[in-house]
Short mmCIF file of C-alpha atoms and ligand atoms in Angstrom, two decimals:
data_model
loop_
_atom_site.label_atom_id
_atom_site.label_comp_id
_atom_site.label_asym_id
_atom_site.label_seq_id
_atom_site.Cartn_x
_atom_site.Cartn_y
_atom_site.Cartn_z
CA UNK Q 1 33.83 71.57 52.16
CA UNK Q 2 30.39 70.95 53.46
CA UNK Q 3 28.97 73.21 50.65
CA UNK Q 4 30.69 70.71 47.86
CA UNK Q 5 29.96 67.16 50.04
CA UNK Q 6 25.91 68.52 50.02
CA UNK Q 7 26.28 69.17 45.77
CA UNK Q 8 27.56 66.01 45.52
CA UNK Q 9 25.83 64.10 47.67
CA UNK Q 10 22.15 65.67 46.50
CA UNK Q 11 19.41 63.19 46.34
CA UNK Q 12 21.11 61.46 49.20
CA UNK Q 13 21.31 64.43 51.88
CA UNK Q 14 18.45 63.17 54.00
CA UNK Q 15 19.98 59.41 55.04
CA UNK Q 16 23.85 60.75 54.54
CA UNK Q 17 25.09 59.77 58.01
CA UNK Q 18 27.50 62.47 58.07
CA UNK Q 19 28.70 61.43 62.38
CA UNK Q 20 30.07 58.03 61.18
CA UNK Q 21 32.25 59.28 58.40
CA UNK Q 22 35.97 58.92 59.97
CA UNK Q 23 37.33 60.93 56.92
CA UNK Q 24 36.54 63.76 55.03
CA UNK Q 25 35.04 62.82 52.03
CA UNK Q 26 37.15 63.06 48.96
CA UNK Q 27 36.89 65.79 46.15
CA UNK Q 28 34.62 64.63 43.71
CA UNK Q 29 33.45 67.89 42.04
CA UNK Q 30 35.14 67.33 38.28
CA UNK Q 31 33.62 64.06 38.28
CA UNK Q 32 30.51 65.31 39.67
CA UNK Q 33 30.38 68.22 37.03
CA UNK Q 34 31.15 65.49 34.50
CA UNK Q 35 27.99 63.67 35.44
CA UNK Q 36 26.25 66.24 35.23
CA UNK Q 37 27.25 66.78 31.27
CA UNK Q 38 26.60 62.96 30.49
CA UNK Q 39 23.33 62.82 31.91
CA UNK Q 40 22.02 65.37 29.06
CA UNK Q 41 23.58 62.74 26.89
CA UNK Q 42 23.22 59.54 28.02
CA UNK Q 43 19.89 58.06 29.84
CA UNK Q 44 20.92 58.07 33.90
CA UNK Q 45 24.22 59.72 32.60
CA UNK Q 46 26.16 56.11 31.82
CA UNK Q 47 26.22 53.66 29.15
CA UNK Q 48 25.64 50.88 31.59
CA UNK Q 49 23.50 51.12 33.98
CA UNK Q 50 25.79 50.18 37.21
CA UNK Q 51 28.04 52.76 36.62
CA UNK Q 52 25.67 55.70 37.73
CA UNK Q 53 26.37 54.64 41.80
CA UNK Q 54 22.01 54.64 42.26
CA UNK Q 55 23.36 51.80 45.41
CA UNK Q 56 25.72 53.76 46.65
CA UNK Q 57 26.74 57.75 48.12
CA UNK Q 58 27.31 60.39 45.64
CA UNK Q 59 27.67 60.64 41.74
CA UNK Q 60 30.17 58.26 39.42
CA UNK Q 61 33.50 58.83 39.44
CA UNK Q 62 35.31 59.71 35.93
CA UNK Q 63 38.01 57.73 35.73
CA UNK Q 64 41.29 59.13 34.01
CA UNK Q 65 43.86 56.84 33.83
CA UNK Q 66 44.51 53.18 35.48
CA UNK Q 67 48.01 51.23 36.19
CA UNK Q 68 48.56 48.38 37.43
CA UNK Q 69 46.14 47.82 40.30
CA UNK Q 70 45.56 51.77 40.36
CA UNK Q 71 42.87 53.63 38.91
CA UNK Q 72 43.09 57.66 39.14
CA UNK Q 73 39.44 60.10 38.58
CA UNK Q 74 39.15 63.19 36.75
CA UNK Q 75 39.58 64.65 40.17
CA UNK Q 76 43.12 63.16 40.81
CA UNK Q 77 42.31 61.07 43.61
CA UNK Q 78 43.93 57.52 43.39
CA UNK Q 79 42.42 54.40 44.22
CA UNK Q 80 43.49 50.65 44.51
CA UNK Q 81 40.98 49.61 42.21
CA UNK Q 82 39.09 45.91 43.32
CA UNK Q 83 36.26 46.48 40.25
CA UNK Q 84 39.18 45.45 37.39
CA UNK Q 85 36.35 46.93 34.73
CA UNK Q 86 34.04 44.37 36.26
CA UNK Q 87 36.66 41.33 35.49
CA UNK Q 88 38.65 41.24 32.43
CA UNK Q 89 41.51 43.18 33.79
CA UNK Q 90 43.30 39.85 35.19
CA UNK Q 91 46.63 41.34 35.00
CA UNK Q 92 45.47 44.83 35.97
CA UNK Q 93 45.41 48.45 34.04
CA UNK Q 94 48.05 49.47 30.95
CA UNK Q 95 49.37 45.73 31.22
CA UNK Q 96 52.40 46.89 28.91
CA UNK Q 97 52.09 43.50 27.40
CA UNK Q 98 48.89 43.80 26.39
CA UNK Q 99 49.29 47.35 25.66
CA UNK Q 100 52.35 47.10 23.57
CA UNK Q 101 50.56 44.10 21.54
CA UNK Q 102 47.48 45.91 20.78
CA UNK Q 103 50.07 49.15 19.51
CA UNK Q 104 51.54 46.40 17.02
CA UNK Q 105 48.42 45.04 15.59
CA UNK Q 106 46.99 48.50 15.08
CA UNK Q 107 50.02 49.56 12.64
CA UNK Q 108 48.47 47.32 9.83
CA UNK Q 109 44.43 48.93 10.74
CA UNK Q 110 41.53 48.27 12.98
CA UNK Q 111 39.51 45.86 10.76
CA UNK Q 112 38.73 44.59 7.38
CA UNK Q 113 35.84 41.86 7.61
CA UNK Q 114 37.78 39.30 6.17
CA UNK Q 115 40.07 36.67 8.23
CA UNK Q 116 43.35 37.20 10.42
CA UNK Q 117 45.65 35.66 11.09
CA UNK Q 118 45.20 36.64 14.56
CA UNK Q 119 42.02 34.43 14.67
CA UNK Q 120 43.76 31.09 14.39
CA UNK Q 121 46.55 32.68 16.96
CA UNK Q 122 43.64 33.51 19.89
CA UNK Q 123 41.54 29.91 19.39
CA UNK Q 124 44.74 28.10 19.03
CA UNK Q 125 45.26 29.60 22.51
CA UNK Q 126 42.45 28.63 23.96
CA UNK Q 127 41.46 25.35 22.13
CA UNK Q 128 44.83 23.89 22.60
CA UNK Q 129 44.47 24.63 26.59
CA UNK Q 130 41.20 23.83 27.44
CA UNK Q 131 39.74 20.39 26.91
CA UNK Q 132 35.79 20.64 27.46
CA UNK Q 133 35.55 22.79 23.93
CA UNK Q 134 36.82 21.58 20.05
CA UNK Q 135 35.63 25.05 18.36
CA UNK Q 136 35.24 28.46 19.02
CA UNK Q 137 33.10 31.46 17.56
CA UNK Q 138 34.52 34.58 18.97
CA UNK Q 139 31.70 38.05 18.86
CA UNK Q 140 32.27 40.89 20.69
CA UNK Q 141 30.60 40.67 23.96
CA UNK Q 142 29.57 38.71 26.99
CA UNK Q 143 25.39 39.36 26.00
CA UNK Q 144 26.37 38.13 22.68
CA UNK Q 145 28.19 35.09 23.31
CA UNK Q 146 25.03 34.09 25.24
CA UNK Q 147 22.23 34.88 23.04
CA UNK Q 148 24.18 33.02 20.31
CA UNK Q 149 24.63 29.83 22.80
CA UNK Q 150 20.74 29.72 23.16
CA UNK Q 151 20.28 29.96 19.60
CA UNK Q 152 22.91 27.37 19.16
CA UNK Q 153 21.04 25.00 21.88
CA UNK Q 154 17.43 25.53 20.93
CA UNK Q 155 18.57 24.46 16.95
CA UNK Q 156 20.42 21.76 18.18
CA UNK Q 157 18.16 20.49 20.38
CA UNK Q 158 15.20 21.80 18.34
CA UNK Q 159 13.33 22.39 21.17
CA UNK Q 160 12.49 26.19 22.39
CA UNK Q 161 12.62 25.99 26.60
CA UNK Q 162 15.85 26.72 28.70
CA UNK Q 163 16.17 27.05 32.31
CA UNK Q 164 17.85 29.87 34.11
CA UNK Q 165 18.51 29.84 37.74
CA UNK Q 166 17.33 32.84 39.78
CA UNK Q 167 20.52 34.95 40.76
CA UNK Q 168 22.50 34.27 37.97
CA UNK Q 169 22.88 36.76 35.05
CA UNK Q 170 23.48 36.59 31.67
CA UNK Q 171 23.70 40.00 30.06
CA UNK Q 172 20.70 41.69 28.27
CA UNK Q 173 19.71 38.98 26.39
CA UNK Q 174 15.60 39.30 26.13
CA UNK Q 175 14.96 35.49 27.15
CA UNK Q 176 17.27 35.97 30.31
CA UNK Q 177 15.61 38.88 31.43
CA UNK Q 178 13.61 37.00 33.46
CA UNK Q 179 13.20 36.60 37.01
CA UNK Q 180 11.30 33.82 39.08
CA UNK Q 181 7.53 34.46 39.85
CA UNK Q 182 6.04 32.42 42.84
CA UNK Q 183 6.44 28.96 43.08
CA UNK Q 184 9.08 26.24 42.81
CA UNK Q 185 8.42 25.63 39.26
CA UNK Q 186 7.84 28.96 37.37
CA UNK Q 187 7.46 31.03 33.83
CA UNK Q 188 9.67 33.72 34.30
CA UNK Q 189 8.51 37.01 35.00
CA UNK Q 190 9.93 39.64 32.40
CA UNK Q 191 12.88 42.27 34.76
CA UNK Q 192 12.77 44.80 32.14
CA UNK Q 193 10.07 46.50 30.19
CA UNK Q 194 10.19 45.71 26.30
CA UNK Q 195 10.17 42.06 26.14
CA UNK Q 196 7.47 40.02 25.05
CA UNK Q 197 5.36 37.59 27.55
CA UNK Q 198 6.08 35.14 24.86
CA UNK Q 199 9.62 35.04 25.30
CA UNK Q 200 9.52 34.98 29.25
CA UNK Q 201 7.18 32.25 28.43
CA UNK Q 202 9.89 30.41 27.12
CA UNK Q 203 12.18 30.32 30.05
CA UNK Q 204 11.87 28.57 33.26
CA UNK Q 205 13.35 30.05 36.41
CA UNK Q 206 14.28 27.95 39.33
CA UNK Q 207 16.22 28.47 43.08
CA UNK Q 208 19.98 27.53 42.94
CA UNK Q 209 20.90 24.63 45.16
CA UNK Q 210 17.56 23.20 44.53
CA UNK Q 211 17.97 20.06 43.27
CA UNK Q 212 13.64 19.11 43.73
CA UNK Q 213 12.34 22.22 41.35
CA UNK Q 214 14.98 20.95 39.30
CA UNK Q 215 13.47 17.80 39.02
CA UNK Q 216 10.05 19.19 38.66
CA UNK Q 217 10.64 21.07 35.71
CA UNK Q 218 12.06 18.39 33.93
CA UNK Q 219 9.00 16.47 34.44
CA UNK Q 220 6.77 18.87 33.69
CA UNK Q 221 8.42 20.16 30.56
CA UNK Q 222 9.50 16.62 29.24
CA UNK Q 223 11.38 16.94 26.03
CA UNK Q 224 10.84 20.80 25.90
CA UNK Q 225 13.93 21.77 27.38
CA UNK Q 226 16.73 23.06 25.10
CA UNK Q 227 19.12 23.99 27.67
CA UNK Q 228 20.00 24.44 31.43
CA UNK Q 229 22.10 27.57 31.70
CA UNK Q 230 23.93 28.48 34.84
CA UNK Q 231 26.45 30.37 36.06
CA UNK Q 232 28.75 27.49 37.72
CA UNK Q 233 30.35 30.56 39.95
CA UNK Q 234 26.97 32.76 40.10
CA UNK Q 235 28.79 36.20 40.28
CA UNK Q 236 26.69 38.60 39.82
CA UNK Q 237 24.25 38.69 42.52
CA UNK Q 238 26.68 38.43 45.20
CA UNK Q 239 28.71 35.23 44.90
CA UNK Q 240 26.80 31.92 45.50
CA UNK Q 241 29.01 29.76 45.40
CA UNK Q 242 27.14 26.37 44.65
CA UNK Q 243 28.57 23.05 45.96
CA UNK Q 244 30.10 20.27 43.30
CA UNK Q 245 27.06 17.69 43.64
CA UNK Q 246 24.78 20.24 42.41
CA UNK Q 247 26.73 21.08 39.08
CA UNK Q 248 26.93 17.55 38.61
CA UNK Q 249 23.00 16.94 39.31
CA UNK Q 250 22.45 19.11 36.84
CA UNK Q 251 24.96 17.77 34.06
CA UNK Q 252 23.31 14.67 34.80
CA UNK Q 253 19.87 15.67 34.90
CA UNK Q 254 20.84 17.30 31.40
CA UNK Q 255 22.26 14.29 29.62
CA UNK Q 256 19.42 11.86 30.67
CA UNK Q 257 16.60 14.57 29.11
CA UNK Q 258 18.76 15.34 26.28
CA UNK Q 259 19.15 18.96 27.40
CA UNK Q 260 22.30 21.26 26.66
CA UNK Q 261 24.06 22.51 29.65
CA UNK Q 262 25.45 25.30 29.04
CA UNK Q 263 28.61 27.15 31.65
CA UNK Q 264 27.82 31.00 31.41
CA UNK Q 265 31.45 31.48 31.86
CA UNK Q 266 31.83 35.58 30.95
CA UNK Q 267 33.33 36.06 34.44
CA UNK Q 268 34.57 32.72 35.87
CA UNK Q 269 35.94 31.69 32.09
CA UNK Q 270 40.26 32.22 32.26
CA UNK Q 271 39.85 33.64 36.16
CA UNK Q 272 39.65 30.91 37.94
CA UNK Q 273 41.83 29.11 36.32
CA UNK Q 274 42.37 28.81 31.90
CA UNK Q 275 39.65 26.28 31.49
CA UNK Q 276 37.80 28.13 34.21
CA UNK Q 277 35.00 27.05 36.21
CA UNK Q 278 34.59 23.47 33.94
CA UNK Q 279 38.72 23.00 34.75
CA UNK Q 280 37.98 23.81 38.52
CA UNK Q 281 35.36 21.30 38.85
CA UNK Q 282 35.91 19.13 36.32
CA UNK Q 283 32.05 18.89 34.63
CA UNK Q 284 31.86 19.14 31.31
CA UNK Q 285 28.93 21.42 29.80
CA UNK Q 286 28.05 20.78 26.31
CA UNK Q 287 28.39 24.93 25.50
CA UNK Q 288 30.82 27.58 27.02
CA UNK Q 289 30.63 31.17 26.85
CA UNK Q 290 32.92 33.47 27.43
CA UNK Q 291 33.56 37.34 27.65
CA UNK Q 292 35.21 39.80 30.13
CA UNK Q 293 39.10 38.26 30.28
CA UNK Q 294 38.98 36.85 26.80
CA UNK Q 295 39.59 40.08 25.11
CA UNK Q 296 42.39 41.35 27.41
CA UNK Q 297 40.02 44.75 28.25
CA UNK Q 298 39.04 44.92 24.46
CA UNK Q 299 35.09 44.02 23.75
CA UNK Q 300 35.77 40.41 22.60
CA UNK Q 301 32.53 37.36 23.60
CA UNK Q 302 33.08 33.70 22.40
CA UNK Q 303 31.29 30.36 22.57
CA UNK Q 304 32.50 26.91 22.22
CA UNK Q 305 31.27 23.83 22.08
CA UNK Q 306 32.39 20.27 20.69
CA UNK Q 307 32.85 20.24 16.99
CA UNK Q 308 29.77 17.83 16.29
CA UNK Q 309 27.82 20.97 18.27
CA UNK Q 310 29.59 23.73 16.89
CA UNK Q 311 29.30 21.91 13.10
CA UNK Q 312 25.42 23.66 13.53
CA UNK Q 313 26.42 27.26 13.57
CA UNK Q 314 26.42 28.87 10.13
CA UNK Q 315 27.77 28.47 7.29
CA UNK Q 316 28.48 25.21 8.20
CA UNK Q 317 25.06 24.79 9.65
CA UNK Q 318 21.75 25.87 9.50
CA UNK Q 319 21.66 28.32 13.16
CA UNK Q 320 22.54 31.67 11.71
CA UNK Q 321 25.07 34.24 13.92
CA UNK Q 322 27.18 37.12 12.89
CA UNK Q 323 28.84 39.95 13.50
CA UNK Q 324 30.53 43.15 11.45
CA UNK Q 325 33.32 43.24 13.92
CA UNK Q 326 33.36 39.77 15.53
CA UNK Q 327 37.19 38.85 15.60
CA UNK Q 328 38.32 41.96 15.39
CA UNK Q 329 42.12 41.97 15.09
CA UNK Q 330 43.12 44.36 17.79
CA UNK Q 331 40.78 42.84 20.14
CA UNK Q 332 41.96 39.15 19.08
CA UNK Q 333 45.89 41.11 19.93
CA UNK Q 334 44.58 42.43 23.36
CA UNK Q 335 43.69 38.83 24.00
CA UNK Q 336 46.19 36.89 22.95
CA UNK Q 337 49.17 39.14 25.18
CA UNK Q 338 46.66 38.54 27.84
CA UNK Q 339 45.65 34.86 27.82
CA UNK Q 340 49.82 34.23 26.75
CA UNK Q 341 50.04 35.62 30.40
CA UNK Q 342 47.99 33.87 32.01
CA UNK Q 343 49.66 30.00 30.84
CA UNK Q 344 52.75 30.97 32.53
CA UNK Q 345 53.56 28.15 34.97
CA UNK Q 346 51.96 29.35 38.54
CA UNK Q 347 50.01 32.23 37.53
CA UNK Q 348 46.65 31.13 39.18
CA UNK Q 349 48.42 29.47 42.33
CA UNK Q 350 50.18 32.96 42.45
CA UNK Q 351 46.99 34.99 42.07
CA UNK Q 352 44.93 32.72 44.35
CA UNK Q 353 47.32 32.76 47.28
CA UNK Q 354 47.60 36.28 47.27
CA UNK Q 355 43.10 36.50 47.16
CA UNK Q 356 43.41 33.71 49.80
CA UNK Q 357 45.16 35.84 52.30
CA UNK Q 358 43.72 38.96 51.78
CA UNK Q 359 40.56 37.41 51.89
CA UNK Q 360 41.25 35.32 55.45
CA UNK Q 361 42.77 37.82 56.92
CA UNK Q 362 39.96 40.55 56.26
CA UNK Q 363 37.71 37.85 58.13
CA UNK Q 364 40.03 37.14 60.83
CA UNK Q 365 39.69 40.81 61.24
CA UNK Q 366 35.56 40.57 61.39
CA UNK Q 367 35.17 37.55 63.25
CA UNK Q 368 37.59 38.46 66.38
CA UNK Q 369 35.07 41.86 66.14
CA UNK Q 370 31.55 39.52 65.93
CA UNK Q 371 30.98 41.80 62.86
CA UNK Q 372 28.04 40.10 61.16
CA UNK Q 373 29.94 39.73 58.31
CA UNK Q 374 31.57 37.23 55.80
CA UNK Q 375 34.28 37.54 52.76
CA UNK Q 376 33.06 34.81 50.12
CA UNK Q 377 35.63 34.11 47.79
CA UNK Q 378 36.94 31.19 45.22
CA UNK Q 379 40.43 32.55 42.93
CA UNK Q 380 40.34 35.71 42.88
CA UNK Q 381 36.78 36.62 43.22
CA UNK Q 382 35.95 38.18 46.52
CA UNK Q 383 32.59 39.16 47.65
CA UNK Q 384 31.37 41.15 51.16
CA UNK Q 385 28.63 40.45 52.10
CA UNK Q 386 26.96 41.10 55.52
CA UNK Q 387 25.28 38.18 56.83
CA UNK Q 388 26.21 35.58 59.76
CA UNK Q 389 25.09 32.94 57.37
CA UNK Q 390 28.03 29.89 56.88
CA UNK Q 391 27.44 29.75 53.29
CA UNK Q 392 24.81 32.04 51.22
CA UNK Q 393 24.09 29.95 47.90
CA UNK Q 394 20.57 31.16 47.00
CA UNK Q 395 19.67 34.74 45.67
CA UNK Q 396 16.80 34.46 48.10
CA UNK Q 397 19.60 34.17 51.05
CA UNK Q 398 21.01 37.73 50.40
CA UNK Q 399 19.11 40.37 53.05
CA UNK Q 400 18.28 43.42 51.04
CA UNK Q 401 18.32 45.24 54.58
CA UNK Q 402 22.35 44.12 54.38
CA UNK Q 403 23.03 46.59 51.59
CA UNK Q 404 22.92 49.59 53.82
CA UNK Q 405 25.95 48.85 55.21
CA UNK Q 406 27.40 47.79 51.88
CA UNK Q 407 26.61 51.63 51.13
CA UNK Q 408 28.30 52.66 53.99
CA UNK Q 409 31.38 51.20 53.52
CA UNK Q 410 31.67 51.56 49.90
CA UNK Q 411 32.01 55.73 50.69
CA UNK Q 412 34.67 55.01 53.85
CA UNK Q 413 36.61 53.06 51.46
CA UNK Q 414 36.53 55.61 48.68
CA UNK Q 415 37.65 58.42 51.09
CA UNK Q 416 40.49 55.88 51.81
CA UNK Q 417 41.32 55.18 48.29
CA UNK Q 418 39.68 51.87 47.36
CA UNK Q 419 37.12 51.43 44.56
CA UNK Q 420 34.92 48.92 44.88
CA UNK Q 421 31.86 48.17 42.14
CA UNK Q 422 29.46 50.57 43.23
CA UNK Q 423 26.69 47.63 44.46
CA UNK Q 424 27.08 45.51 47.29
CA UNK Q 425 25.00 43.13 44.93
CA UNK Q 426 28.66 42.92 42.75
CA UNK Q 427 31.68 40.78 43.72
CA UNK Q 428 35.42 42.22 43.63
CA UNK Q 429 38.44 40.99 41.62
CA UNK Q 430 42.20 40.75 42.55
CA UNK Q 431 44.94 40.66 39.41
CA UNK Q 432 48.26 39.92 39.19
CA UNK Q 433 49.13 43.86 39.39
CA UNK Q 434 47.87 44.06 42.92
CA UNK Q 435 51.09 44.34 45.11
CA UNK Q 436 51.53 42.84 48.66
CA UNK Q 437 52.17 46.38 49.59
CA UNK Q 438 48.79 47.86 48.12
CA UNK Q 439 46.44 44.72 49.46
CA UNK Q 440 47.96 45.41 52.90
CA UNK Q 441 46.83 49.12 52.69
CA UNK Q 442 43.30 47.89 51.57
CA UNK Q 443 43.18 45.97 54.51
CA UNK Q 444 43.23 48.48 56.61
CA UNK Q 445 41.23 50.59 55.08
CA UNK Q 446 38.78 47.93 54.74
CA UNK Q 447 39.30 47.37 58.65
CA UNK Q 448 38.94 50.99 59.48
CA UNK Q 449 35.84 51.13 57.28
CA UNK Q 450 34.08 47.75 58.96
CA UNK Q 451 34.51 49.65 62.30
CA UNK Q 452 32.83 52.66 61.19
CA UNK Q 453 30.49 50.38 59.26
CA UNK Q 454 29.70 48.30 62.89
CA UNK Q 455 29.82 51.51 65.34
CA UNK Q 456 27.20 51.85 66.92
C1 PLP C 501 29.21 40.19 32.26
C2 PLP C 501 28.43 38.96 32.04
C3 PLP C 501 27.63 38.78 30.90
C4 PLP C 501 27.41 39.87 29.90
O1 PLP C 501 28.58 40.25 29.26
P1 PLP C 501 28.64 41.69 28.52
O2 PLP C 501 29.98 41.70 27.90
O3 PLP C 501 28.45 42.69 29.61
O4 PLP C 501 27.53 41.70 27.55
C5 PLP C 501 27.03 37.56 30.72
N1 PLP C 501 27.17 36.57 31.60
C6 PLP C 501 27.91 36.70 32.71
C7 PLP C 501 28.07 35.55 33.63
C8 PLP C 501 28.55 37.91 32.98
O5 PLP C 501 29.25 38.04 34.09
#
């Protein structure tokens, strides 16, 4: 056993705390070999970076199969699976709706370039349900839905600035990759290699919950700014939740400088509830994007905007965006069985209840312990984080030190059959597939884990 934990644990061997592990660890060997094939592939072995568990114990796991709120690796091991592929899988794995929909569509082939029918079916969907966008442009991912939003804003606007907020992401989109360099007020700094200063110099980065370097750069970039784009439930760097007054300082702020606001909405967008995080708090952004849930598991991205907005993307308009497969008609299928789902009378109060009481009673759990540690959730987004703080709405407010014990626990709960994204920076998702029964056994093996996590 020991011989197999070291192989798979190489690179970590020196800090593996091998005395607070409560359980064996798992077998992970056929996913380990597998690794070990895809990294003479694939840079780090993955196709996204995430995936290759650099934050946390050990190598990826492969995963086989998923069903329901299961997920099963190349090993056999099964896990309750809290990652969901990183959202979209609202009504968990092999959904047979969604499965047996896609089966139909792909009778009568996978794509032809030309219109579907099941074009009008998806945006009829969503337009007819959600009242802060008139049109849609569906693409066929998250990074995409954004870069075409910016586009969309800076011809609009005709102006070339937007404003990100520190802790929020966007996908790979050059002009996002940008994180905030000193000061309240700053030019981003580029966070990957390969993108121009010029573009970084094109986007300003400023705190969350900061209403003053708001302010600031709206002075000092009068009439520059195309568009403020935000996360309104930052969810990928931990989850900040941000308070109402804010959102609505910034739609404000927006309108009087003739800005865009646009609602990143790839994760929050049909999670937390249809018209997402715009519905929840009832702002209206100028531009929407969406991603993740939309396609039903299927690579599917859209924007929307009103249709005076909209009227600016080509060929009716002069801001140019395209795509080979955009709209592709088993993707628009995997959708449309999803989202059809999801307007079923009490779906979200369903789904929330169930996240609200898995959530309070995990923190019941920590706070009768003193564990410095809080469960931050809104629907059915959940996030751990270890901190004492009451509310954590700044990136800047997240102790990288924390993250240790993230690690920790992410490896108890594996060996206990949970799978959690592998980064205590990521949040976790609950569908409708998770059972009473299976959240209970999470909670304990979240409890058992915390203690092991907290023993001292
Ligand atoms: C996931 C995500 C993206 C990127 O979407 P991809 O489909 O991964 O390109 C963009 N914005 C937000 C808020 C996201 O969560």
């Amino acid at each position: 056993m020991f011989d197999s934990f070291k192989k798979i644990f190489s690179g970590n061997e020196g800090d593996l705390p091998v005395t607070t592990t409560g359980k064996p660890d798992i077998s992970r060997e056929k996913s380990a070999e597998l690794f070990e094939k895809a990294k003479t592939y694939f840079p780090g072995g993955v196709n996204s970076p995430v995936r290759a568990f650099k934050s946390v114990y050990g190598t990826p796991l492969f995963i086989q199969k998923g069903d329901g709120c299961h997920v099963w690796d190349a090993d056999g091991n099964q896990f309750v699976d809290f990652c969901c592929s990183w959202g979209p899988l609202i009504l968990g794995h092999n959904n047979a709706k969604v499965r047996e929909k896609v089966i139909e569509v792909m009778q009568h082939g996978m794509s032809f370039g030309a219109p579907t029918a099941l074009e009008n079916d998806l945006a009829e969907l969503i337009l007819k349900n959600n009242k802060f966008i008139e049109k849609i442009r569906f693409v066929s991912s998250g990074t995409e839905a954004v870069m075409s939003a910016i586009r969309l804003a800076r011809g609009y606007t005709k102006r070339d600035k937007i404003l990100k907020f520190e802790g929020c992401y966007h996908g790979h989109v050059d002009a996002l990759l940008v994180k905030a360099g000193s000061g309240l007020v700053t030019f981003g700094e580029t966070s990957s290699a390969g993108i121009p200063k010029a573009f970084a110099d094109e986007t300003i980065v400023v705190s969350l919950n900061d209403r003053d370097a708001l302010k600031k750069a709206f002075e000092e970039f009068k009439d520059q700014i195309a568009a403020v784009i935000i996360e309104p439930i930052p969810a990928n760097n931990g989850l900040l939740l941000q308070e109402k007054e804010f959102l609505q300082f910034i739609r404000e702020i927006c309108t009087e400088n003739k800005t865009l606001l646009i609602f990143d909405e790839v994760i929050s967008g049909f999670r937390i509830s249809f018209e997402g995080a715009a519905g929840y708090y009832q702002i209206k952004p100028d531009i929407i994007t969406y991603g993740k849930i939309i396609g039903g598991g299927m690579p599917v991205g859209a924007y929307g905007a009103s249709k005076e907005i909209m009227s600016n993307i080509s060929p009716e308009g002069a801001v140019y965006q395209a795509g080979t497969l955009s709209g592709n008609p088993v993707a628009m299928g995997a959708g449309i069985a999803q989202l059809s789902e999801l307007l079923r009378l009490g779906f979200y109060r369903d789904l929330n209840n169930k996240t609200e009481e898995f959530v309070a009673s995990i923190q019941r759990f920590a706070t009768a312990r003193n564990y410095k540690f809080k469960v931050f959730s809104v629907g059915s987004i959940f996030w751990f984080a270890f901190t004492d703080l009451e509310h954590v709405r700044k990136a800047e407010e997240i102790d990288p030190t924390s993250m240790e014990k993230f690690k920790l626990m992410h490896r108890e709960l594996l060996n206990r059959g949970i799978y959690l994204g592998p980064s205590g920076y990521e949040v976790g998702f609950i569908s409708s597939a998770h059972t009473k029964v299976e959240l209970e056994k999470a909670k304990r093996a979240i409890f058992e884990s915390l203690d092991l996590v907290f023993r001292k």
